[in-house]
Short mmCIF file of C-alpha atoms in Angstrom, two decimals:
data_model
loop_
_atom_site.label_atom_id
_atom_site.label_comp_id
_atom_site.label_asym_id
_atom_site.label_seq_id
_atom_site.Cartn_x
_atom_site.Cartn_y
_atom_site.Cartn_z
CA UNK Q 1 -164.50 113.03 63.82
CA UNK Q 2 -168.21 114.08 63.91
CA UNK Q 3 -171.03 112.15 62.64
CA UNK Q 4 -172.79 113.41 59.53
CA UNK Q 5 -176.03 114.19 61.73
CA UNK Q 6 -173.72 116.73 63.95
CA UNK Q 7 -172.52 118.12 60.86
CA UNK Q 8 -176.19 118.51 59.31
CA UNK Q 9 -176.78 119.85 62.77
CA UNK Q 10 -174.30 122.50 62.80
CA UNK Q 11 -175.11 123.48 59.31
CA UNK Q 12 -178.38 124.99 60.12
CA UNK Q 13 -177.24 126.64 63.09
CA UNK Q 14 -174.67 128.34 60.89
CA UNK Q 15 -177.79 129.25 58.60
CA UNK Q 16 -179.41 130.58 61.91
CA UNK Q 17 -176.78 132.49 63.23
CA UNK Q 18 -175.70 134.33 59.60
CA UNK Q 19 -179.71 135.15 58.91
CA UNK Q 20 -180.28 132.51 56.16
CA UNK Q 21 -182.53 130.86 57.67
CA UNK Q 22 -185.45 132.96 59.93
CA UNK Q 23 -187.98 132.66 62.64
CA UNK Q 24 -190.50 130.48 61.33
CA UNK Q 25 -189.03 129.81 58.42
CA UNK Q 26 -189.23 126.23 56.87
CA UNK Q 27 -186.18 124.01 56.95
CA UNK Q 28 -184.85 122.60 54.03
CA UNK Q 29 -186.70 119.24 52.55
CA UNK Q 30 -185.41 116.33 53.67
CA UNK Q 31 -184.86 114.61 50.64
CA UNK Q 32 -182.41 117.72 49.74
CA UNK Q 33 -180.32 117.90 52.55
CA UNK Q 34 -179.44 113.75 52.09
CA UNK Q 35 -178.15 114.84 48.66
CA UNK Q 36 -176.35 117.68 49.79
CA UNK Q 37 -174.33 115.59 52.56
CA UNK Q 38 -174.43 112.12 50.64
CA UNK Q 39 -176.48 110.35 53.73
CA UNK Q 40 -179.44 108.59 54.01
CA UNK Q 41 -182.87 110.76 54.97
CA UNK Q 42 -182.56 108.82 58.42
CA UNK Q 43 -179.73 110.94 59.37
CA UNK Q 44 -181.34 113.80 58.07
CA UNK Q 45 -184.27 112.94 60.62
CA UNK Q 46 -182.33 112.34 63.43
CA UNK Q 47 -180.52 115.68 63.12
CA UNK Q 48 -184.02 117.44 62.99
CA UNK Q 49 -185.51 115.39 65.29
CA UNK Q 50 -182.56 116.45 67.84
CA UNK Q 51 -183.08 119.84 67.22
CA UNK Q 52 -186.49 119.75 67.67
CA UNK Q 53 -185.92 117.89 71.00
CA UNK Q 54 -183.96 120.99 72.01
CA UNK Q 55 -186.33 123.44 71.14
CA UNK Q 56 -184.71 124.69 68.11
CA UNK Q 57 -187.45 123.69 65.31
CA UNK Q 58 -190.98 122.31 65.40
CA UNK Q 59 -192.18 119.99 63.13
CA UNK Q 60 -195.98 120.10 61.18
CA UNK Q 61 -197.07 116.83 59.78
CA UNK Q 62 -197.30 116.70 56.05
CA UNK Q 63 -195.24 120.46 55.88
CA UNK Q 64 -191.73 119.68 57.18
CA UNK Q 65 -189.73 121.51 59.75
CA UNK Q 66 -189.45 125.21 60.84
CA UNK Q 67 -187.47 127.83 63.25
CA UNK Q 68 -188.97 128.22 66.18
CA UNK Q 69 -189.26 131.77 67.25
CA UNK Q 70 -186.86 132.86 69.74
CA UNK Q 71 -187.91 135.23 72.17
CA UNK Q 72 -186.13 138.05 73.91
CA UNK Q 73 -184.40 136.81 77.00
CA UNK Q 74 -185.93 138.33 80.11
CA UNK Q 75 -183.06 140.36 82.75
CA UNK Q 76 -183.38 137.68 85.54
CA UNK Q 77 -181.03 140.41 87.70
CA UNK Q 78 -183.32 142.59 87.42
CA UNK Q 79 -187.13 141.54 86.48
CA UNK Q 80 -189.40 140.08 89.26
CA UNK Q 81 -189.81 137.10 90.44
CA UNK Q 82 -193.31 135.89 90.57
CA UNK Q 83 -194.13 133.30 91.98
CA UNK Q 84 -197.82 133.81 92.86
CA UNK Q 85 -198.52 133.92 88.82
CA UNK Q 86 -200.19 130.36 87.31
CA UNK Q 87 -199.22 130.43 83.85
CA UNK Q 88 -197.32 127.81 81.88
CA UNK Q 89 -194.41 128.27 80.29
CA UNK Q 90 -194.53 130.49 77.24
CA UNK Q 91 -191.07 128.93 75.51
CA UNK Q 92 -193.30 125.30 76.05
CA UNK Q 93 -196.30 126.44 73.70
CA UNK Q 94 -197.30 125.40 70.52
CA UNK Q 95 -198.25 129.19 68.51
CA UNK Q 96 -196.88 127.77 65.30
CA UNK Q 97 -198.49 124.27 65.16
CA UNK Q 98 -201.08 125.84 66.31
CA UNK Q 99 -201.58 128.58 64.10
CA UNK Q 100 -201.40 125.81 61.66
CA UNK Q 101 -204.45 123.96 63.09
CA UNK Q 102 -206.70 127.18 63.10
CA UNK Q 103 -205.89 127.95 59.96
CA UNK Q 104 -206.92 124.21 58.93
CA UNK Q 105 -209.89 124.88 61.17
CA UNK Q 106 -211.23 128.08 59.39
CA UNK Q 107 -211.00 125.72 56.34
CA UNK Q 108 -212.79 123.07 57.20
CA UNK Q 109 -215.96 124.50 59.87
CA UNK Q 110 -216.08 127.76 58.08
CA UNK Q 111 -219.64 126.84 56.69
CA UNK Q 112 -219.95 126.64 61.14
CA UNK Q 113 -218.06 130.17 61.80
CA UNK Q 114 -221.39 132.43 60.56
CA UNK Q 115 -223.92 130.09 62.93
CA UNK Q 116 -224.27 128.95 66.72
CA UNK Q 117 -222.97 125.31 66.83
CA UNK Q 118 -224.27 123.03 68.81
CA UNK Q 119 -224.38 124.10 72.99
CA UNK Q 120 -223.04 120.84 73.79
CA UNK Q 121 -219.50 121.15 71.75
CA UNK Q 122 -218.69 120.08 67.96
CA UNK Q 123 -219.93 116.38 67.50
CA UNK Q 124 -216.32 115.61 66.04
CA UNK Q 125 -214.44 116.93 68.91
CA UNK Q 126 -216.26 115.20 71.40
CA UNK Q 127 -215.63 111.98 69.18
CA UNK Q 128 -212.04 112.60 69.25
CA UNK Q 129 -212.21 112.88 73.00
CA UNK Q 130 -213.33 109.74 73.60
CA UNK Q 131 -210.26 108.30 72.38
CA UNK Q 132 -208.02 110.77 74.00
CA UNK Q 133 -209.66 110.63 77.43
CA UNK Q 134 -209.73 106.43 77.21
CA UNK Q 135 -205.30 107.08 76.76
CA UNK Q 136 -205.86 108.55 80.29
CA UNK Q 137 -207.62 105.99 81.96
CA UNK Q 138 -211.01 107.80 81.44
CA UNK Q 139 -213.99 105.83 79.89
CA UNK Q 140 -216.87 107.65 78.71
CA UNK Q 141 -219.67 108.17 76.18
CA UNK Q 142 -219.25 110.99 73.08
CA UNK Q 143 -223.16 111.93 74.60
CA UNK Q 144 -221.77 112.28 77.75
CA UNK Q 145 -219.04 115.22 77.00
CA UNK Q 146 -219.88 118.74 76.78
CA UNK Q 147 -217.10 121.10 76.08
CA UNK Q 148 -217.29 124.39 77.93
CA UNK Q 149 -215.03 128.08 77.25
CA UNK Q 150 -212.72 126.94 80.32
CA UNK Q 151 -212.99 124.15 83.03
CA UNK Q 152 -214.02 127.17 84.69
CA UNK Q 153 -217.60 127.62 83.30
CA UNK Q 154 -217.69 123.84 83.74
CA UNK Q 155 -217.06 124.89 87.41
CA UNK Q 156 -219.67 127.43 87.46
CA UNK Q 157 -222.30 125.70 85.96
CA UNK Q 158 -222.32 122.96 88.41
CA UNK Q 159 -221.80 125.15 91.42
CA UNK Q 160 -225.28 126.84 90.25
CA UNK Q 161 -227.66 124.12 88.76
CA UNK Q 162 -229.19 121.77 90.91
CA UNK Q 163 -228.44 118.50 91.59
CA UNK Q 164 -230.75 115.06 91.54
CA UNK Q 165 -229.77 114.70 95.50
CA UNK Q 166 -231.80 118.44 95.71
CA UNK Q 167 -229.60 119.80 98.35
CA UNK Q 168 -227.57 123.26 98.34
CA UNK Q 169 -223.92 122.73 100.57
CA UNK Q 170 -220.74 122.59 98.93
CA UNK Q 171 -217.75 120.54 99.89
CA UNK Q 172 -214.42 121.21 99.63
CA UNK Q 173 -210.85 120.57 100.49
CA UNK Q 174 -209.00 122.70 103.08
CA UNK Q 175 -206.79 124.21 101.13
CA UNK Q 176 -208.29 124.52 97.84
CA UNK Q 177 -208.70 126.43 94.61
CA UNK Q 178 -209.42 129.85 95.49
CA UNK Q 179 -212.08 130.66 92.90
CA UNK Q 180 -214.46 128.05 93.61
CA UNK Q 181 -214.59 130.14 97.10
CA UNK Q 182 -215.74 133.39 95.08
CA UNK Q 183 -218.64 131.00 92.85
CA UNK Q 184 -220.13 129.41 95.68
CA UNK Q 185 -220.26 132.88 97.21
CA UNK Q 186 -221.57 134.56 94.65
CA UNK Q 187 -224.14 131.93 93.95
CA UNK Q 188 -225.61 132.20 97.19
CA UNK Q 189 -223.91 128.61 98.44
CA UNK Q 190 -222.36 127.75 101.66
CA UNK Q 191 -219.19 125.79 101.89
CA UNK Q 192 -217.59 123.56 103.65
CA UNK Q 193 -214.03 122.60 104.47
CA UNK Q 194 -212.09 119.18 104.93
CA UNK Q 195 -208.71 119.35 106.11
CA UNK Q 196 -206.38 118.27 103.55
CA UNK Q 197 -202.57 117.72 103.29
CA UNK Q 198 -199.32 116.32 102.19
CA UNK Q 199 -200.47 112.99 103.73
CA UNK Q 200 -203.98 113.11 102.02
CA UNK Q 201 -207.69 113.67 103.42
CA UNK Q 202 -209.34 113.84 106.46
CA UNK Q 203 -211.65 110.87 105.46
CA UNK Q 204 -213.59 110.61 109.16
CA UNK Q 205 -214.26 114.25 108.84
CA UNK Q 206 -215.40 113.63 105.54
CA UNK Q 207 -217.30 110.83 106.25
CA UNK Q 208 -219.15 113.38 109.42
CA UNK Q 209 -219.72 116.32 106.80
CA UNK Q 210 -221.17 113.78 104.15
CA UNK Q 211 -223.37 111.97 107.22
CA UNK Q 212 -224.86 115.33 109.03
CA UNK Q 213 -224.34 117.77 106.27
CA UNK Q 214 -226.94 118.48 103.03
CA UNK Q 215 -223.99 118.15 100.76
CA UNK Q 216 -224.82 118.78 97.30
CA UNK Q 217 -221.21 117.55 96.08
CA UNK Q 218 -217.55 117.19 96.82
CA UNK Q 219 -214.89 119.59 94.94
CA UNK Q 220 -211.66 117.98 94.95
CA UNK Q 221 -208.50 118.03 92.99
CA UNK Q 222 -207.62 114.79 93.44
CA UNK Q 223 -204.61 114.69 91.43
CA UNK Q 224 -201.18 117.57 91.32
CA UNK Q 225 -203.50 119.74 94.04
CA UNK Q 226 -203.96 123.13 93.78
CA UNK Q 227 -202.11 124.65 96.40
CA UNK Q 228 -200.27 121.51 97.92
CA UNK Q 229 -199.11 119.86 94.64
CA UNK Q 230 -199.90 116.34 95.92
CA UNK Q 231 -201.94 113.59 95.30
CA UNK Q 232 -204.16 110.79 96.86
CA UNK Q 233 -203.79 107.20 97.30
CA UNK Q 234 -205.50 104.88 95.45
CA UNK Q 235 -207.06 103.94 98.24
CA UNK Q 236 -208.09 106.83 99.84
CA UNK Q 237 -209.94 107.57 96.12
CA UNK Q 238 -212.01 104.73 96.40
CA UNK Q 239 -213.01 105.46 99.90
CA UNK Q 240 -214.11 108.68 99.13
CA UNK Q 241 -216.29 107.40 95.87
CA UNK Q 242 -217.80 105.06 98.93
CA UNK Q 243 -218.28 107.46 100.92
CA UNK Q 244 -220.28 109.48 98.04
CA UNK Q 245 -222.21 106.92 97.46
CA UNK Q 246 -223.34 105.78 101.14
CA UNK Q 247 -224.21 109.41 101.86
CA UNK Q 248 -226.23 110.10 99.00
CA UNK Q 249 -223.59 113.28 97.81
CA UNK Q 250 -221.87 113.89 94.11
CA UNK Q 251 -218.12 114.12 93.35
CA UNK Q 252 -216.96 117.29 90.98
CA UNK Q 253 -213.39 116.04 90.14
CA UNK Q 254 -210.96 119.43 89.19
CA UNK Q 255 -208.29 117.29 86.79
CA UNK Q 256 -206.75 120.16 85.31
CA UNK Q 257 -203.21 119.31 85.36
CA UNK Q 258 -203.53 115.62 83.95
CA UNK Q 259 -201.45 116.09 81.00
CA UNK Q 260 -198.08 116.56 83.36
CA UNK Q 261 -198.88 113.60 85.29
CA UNK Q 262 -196.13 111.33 84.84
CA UNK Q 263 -197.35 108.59 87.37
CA UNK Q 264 -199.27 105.96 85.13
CA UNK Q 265 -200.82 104.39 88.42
CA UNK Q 266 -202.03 107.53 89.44
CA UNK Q 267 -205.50 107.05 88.12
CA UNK Q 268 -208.29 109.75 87.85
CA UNK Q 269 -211.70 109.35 90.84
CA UNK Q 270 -213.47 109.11 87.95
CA UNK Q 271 -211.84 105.81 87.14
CA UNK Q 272 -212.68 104.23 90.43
CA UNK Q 273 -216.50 105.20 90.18
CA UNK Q 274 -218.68 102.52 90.39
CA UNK Q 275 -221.97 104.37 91.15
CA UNK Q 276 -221.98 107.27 89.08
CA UNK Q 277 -220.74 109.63 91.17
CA UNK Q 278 -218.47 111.67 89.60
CA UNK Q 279 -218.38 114.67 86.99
CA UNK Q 280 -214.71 115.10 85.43
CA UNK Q 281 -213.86 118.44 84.56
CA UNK Q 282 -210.54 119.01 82.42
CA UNK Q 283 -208.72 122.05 81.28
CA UNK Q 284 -207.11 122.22 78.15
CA UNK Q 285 -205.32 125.46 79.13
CA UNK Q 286 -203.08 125.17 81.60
CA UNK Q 287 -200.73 122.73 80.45
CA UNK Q 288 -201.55 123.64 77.04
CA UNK Q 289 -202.85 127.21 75.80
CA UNK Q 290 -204.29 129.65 78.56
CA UNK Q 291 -205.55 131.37 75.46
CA UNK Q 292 -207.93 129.33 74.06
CA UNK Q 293 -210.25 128.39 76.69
CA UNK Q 294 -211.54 125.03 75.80
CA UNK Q 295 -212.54 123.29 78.83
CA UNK Q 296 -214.65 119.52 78.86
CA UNK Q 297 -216.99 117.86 81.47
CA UNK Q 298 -217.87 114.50 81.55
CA UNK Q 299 -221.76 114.47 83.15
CA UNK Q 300 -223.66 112.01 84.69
CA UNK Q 301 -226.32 111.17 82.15
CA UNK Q 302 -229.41 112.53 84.61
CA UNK Q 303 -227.88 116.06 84.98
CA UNK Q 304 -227.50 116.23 80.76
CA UNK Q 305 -230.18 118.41 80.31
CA UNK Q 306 -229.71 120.30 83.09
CA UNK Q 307 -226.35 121.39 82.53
CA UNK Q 308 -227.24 122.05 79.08
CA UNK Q 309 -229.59 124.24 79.54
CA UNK Q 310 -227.53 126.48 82.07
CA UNK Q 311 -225.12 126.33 79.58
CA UNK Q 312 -227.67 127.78 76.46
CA UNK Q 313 -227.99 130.92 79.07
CA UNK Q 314 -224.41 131.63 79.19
CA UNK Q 315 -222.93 131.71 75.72
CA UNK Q 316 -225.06 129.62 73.50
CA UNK Q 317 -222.13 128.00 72.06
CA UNK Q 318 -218.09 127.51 72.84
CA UNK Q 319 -216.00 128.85 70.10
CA UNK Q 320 -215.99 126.86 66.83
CA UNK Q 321 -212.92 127.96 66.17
CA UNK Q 322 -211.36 127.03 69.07
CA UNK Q 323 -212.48 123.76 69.41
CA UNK Q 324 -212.60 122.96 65.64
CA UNK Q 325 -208.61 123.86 66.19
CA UNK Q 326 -207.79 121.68 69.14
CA UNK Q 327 -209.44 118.72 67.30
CA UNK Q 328 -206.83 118.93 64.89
CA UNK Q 329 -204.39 119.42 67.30
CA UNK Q 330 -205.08 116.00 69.21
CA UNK Q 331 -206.05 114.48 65.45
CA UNK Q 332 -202.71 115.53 64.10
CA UNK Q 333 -200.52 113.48 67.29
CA UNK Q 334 -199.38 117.19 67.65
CA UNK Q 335 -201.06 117.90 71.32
CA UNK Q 336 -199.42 114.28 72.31
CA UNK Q 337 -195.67 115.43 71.45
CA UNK Q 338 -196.32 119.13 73.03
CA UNK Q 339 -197.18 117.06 76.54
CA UNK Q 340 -194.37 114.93 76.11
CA UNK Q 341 -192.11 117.80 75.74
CA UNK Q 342 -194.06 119.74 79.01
CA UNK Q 343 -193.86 116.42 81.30
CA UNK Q 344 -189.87 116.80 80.99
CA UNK Q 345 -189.54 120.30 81.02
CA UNK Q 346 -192.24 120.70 84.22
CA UNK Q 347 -190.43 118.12 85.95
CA UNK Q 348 -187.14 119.11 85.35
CA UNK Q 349 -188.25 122.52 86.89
CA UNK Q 350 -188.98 120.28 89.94
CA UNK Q 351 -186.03 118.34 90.00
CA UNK Q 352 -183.93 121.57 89.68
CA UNK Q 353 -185.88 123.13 92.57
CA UNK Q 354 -185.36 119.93 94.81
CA UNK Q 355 -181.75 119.96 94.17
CA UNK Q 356 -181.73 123.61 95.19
CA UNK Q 357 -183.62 123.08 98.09
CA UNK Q 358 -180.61 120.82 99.40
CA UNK Q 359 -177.94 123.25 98.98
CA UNK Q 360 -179.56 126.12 101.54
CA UNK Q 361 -180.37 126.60 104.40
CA UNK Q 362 -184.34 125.43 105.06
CA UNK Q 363 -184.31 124.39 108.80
CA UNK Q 364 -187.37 125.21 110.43
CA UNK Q 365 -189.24 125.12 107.34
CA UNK Q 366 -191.38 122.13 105.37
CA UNK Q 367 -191.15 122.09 102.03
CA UNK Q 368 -193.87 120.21 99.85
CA UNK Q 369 -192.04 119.33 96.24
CA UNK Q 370 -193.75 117.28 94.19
CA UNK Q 371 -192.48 114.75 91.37
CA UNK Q 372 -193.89 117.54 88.86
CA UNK Q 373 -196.69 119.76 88.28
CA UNK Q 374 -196.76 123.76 89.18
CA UNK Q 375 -197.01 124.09 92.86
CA UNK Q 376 -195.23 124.12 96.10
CA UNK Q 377 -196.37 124.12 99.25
CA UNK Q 378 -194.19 125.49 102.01
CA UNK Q 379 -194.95 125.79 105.92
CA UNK Q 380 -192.89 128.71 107.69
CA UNK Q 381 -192.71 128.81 112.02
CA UNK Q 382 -195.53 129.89 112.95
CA UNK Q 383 -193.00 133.35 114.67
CA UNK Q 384 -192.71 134.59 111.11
CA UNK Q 385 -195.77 136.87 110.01
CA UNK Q 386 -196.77 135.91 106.95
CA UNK Q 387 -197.64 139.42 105.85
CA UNK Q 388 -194.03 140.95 107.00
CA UNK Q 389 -192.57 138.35 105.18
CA UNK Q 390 -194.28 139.18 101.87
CA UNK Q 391 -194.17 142.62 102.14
CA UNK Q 392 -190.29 142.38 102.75
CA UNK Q 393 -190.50 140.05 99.57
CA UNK Q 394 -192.11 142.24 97.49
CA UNK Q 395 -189.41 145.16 97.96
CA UNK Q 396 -187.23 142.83 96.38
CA UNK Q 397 -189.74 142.25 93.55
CA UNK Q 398 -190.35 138.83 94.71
CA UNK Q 399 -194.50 137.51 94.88
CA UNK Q 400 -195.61 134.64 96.79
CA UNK Q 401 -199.50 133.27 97.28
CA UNK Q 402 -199.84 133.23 101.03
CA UNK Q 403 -202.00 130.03 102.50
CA UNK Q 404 -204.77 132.40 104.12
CA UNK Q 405 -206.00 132.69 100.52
CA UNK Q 406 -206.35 128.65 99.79
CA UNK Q 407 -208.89 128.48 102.82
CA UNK Q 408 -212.48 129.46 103.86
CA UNK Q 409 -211.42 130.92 107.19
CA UNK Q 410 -208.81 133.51 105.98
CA UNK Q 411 -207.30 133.62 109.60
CA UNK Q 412 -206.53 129.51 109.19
CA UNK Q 413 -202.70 128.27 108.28
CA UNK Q 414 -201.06 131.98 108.09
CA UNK Q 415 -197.54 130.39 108.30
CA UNK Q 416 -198.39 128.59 104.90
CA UNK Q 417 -197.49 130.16 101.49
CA UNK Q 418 -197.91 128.87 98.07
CA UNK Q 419 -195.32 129.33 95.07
CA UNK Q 420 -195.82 128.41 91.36
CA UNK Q 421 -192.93 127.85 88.95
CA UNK Q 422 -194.74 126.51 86.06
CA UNK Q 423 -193.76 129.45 83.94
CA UNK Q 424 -190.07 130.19 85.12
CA UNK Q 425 -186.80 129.80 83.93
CA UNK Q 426 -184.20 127.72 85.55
CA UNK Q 427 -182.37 130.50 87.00
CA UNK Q 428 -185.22 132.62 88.06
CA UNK Q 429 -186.31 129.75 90.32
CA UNK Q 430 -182.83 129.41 91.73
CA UNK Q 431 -182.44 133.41 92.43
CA UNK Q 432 -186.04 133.69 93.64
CA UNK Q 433 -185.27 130.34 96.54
CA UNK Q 434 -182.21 131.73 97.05
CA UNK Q 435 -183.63 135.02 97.78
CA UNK Q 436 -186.76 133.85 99.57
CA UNK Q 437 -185.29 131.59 102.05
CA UNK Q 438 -182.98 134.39 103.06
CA UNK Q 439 -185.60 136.48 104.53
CA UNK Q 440 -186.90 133.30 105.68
CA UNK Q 441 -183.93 132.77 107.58
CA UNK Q 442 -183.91 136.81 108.52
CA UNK Q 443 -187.01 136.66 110.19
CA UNK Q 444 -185.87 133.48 111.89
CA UNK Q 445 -183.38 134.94 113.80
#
């Protein structure tokens, strides 16, 4: 016999399925459907609450529960397959809750929408942030955060003010995030590569770049890398703060995928720093809303006014919208439950990939998986062109990042590709491996 919350359960999906109830329509009150099945409002939460666990409703504090919107299904036999595409996954965002919060925003700052705010980010955001950075292991003063449109002008700021040390050479990781390649460039500064892999980084090569080099700072994604997916030691992140320190150079820490950490020990650089080092950048758009383009950096108190400044000349002001929005999106305990939901459903996508991985053929090939996050790294025999294999790929509607792109020298690591599966589905990942590692196999023969 079924339990009255399966029963309460089924009910609404009958409402669903005969058009009672619609997209984004709001459930019935609690307190009405425990009269209506004779059971206390406990069961009446659980059957919501395992609804909402599967995707089905999402709740608003202090409004109740609605339908989430379902979306057309995509034709996985037919669509592509891309893999090269950073995006996460649409059926993971928030657009109702939200919609809520900027609605709640326009209420409350709309004396603010008509007027430039202040350059440095809403005072009450950056209060809230000290709180939710100090959940992650990241101490720091409300003076001390400036909220930027995107960890990206965060990125480009720093790559084009100057720096207390006065010197003009940028560091950074071999592979690494391709458009901090294009900013240096276009801002006139040279870079420099470490070698960097699986196993971590090239710390006496760092140590010889930081010693004979005028290195203005270190770029590193220190945590979930951008290609590889991995992540250093503990002790290899204090060694390179060290390092930093001995040699006179600054630390620009790229933490944009924080929120699908599931590692508690895996602490941030910025944690370790001991010297003052280290600027933390963080996204709030890839695990969250691509959309919205908040973005927060954590400065050195010397290099304040300096980064403000460069930030007056490029847009004044970040949204007040935006940012009056995600404040009551972390406020509300809303933006915690949306990453709770993301750190399962990213590393499912991982576990589901691993799993596939075993079941096919992937001799002469290294595969990269991490525990979660968006990326995987994978290292092809050096026989295989890399361009023959994507072209071949892309017939099939397939996309891939090749490794070429990930490193200053282009003509480095051409039997290394990159694939994303942040944004999706379970069975596009397992008919774009399948697919891929048969030409891999093709051109192995």
């Amino acid at each position: 016999m079924k339990k009255k919350y399966e029963l309460i359960m089924e009910h609404i999906q009958d409402k669903v399925a005969s058009n009672e109830l619609t997209q984004g329509q709001r459930l019935p009150a609690i307190r009405t459907m425990s009269k209506q099945f004779s059971c206390n409002k406990s069961t009446v939460i659980r059957a919501y609450k395992e609804l909402e666990m599967n995707h089905k409703i999402y709740a608003i504090p202090k409004s109740g529960y609605y339908l989430v919107e379902q979306h057309p299904l995509n034709n996985h036999h037919h669509g592509p397959i891309d893999f090269s595409q950073v995006l996460p996954d649409h059926r993971l965002l928030p657009y109702k809750e939200f919609n809520h919060c900027i609605n709640r925003a326009v209420e409350v700052y709309k004396s603010d929408l008509f007027s430039y705010s202040d350059a440095a980010g809403l005072p009450s955001l950056r209060k809230v942030l000290v709180k939710h950075f100090s959940e992650y292991q990241i101490f720091a003063l409300e003076d001390n955060i400036m909220i930027t449109s995107g960890a990206q002008q965060a990125l480009s700021i720093l790559t084009k003010m100057p720096f207390p040390n006065d010197r003009r050479l940028i560091a950074v990781e071999q592979p690494t995030y391709r458009l901090i390649h294009r900013m240096a460039e276009l801002n006139g500064y040279k870079l420099l590569g470490i070698n960097r892999d699986h196993n971590g980084l090239d710390l006496n090569e760092l140590e010889r770049v930081f010693k004979e080099d005028d290195v203005k700072f270190f770029y590193t994604i220190p945590r979930l890398h951008n290609p590889l997916g991995s992540s250093y030691t503990e002790k290899d992140k204090k060694r390179i703060i060290e390092l930093a320190n001995k040699y006179d150079v600054y630390i620009v820490e790229d933490d944009y995928l924080v929120d699908l950490d599931t590692n508690k020990k895996n602490m941030p650089l910025y944690y370790h720093d001991l010297y003052n080092r280290v600027i933390y950048v963080k996204s709030f758009s890839k695990a969250f809303m691509p959309g919205i383009r908040i973005g927060a950096v954590i400065l050195q108190e010397k290099m304040k006014g300096t980064f403000l400044a460069y930030k007056k000349c490029e847009d004044l002001s970040t949204s007040v919208l935006a940012q009056g929005a995600l404040e009551i999106f972390i406020k509300s305990g809303m933006y915690k439950r949306h990453i709770q939901k993301a750190q399962k459903d990213y590393k499912k996508k991982m576990d589901i990939l691993r799993l596939y991985l075993r079941s096919i053929d992937t001799s002469n090939v290294e595969c990269i998986v991490p525990e979660t996050g968006f990326f995987v790294w994978i290292k092809v025999s050096k026989r295989i062109k890399m361009s023959l294999l994507s072209s071949k790929l892309r017939e099939k509607n397939i996309y891939i990042s090749p490794g070429e792109e990930f490193f200053i020298d282009k003509m480095e690591q051409m039997n290394s590709f990159r694939l994303c599966i942040s944004h999706l589905s379970h069975e596009e990942i397992k008919r774009g491996i399948e697919e891929l590692f048969g030409e891999i196999q093709n051109f192995s023969q």
